Tab-separated table of C-alpha atoms in Angstrom:
chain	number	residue	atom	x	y	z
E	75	UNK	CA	0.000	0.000	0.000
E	76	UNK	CA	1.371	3.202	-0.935
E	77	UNK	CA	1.621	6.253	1.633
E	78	UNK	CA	0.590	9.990	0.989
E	79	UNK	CA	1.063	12.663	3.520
E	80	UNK	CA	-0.488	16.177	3.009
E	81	UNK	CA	-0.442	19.416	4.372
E	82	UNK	CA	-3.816	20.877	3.266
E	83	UNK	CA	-6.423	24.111	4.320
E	84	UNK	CA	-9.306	22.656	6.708
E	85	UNK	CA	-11.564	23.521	3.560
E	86	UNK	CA	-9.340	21.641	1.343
E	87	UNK	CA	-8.815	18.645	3.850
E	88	UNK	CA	-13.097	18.698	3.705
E	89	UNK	CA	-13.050	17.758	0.259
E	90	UNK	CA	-10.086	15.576	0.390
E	91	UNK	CA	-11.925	13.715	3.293
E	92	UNK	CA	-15.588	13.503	1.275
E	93	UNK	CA	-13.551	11.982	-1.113
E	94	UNK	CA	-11.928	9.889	0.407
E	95	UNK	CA	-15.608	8.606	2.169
E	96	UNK	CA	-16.843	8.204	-1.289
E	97	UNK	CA	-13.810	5.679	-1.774
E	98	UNK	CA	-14.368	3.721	1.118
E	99	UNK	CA	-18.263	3.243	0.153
E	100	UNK	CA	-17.274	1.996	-2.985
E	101	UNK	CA	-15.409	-0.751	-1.514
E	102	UNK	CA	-11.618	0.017	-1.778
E	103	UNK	CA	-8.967	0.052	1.244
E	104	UNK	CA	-7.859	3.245	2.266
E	105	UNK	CA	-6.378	3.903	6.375
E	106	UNK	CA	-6.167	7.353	7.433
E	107	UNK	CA	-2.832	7.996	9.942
E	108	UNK	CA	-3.014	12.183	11.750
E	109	UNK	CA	0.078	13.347	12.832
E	110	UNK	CA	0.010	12.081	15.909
E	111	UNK	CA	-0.585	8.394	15.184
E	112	UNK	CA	1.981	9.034	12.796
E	113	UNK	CA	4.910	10.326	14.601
E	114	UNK	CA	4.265	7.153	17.286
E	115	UNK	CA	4.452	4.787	14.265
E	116	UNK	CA	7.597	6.504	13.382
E	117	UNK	CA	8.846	5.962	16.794
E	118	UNK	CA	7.964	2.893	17.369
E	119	UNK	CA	9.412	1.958	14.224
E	120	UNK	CA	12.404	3.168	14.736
E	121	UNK	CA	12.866	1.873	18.178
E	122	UNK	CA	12.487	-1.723	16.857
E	123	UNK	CA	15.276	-1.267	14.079
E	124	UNK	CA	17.452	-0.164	16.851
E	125	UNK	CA	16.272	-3.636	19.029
E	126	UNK	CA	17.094	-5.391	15.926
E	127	UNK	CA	20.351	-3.804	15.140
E	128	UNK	CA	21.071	-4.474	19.216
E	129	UNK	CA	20.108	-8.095	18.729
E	130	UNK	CA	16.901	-7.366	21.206
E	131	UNK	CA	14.866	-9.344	18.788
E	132	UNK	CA	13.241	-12.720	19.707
E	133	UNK	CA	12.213	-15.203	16.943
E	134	UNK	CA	8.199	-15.216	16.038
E	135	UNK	CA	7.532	-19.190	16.983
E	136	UNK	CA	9.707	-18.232	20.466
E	137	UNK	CA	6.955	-15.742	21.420
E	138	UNK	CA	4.027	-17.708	20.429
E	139	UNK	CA	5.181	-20.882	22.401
E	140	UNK	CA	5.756	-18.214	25.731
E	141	UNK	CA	2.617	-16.701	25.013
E	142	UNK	CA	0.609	-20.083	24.994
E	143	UNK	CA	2.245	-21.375	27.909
């Protein structure tokens, strides 16, 4: 899925967002990220490539098999 991030005027972002209704409606995928859920996806991103680069990973099956314990 591709990723668009806009800057718009709130009467602008009104007609971007009736649009973007009118998408939905008609069946297609679209997610909507604000700033602020943005910036913590961003961070939380980032965080995890540090983990990873730190070797503060733990293998998918090794959490499962915890997790159903």
């Amino acid at each position: 899925m591709e990723t668009l991030h806009l800057r718009a005027t709130n009467e602008s972002m009104q007609l971007l967002m009736n649009s973007i209704n009118q998408i939905a409606k008609d069946g297609n995928e679209i997610e909507i990220l604000d700033n602020i859920l943005f910036e913590k996806e961003k961070e939380m991103i980032f965080n995890a490539l540090i983990q990873e680069k730190n070797g503060q990973t733990f293998e998918h099956n090794d959490v499962w098999d915890e997790l159903l314990k």
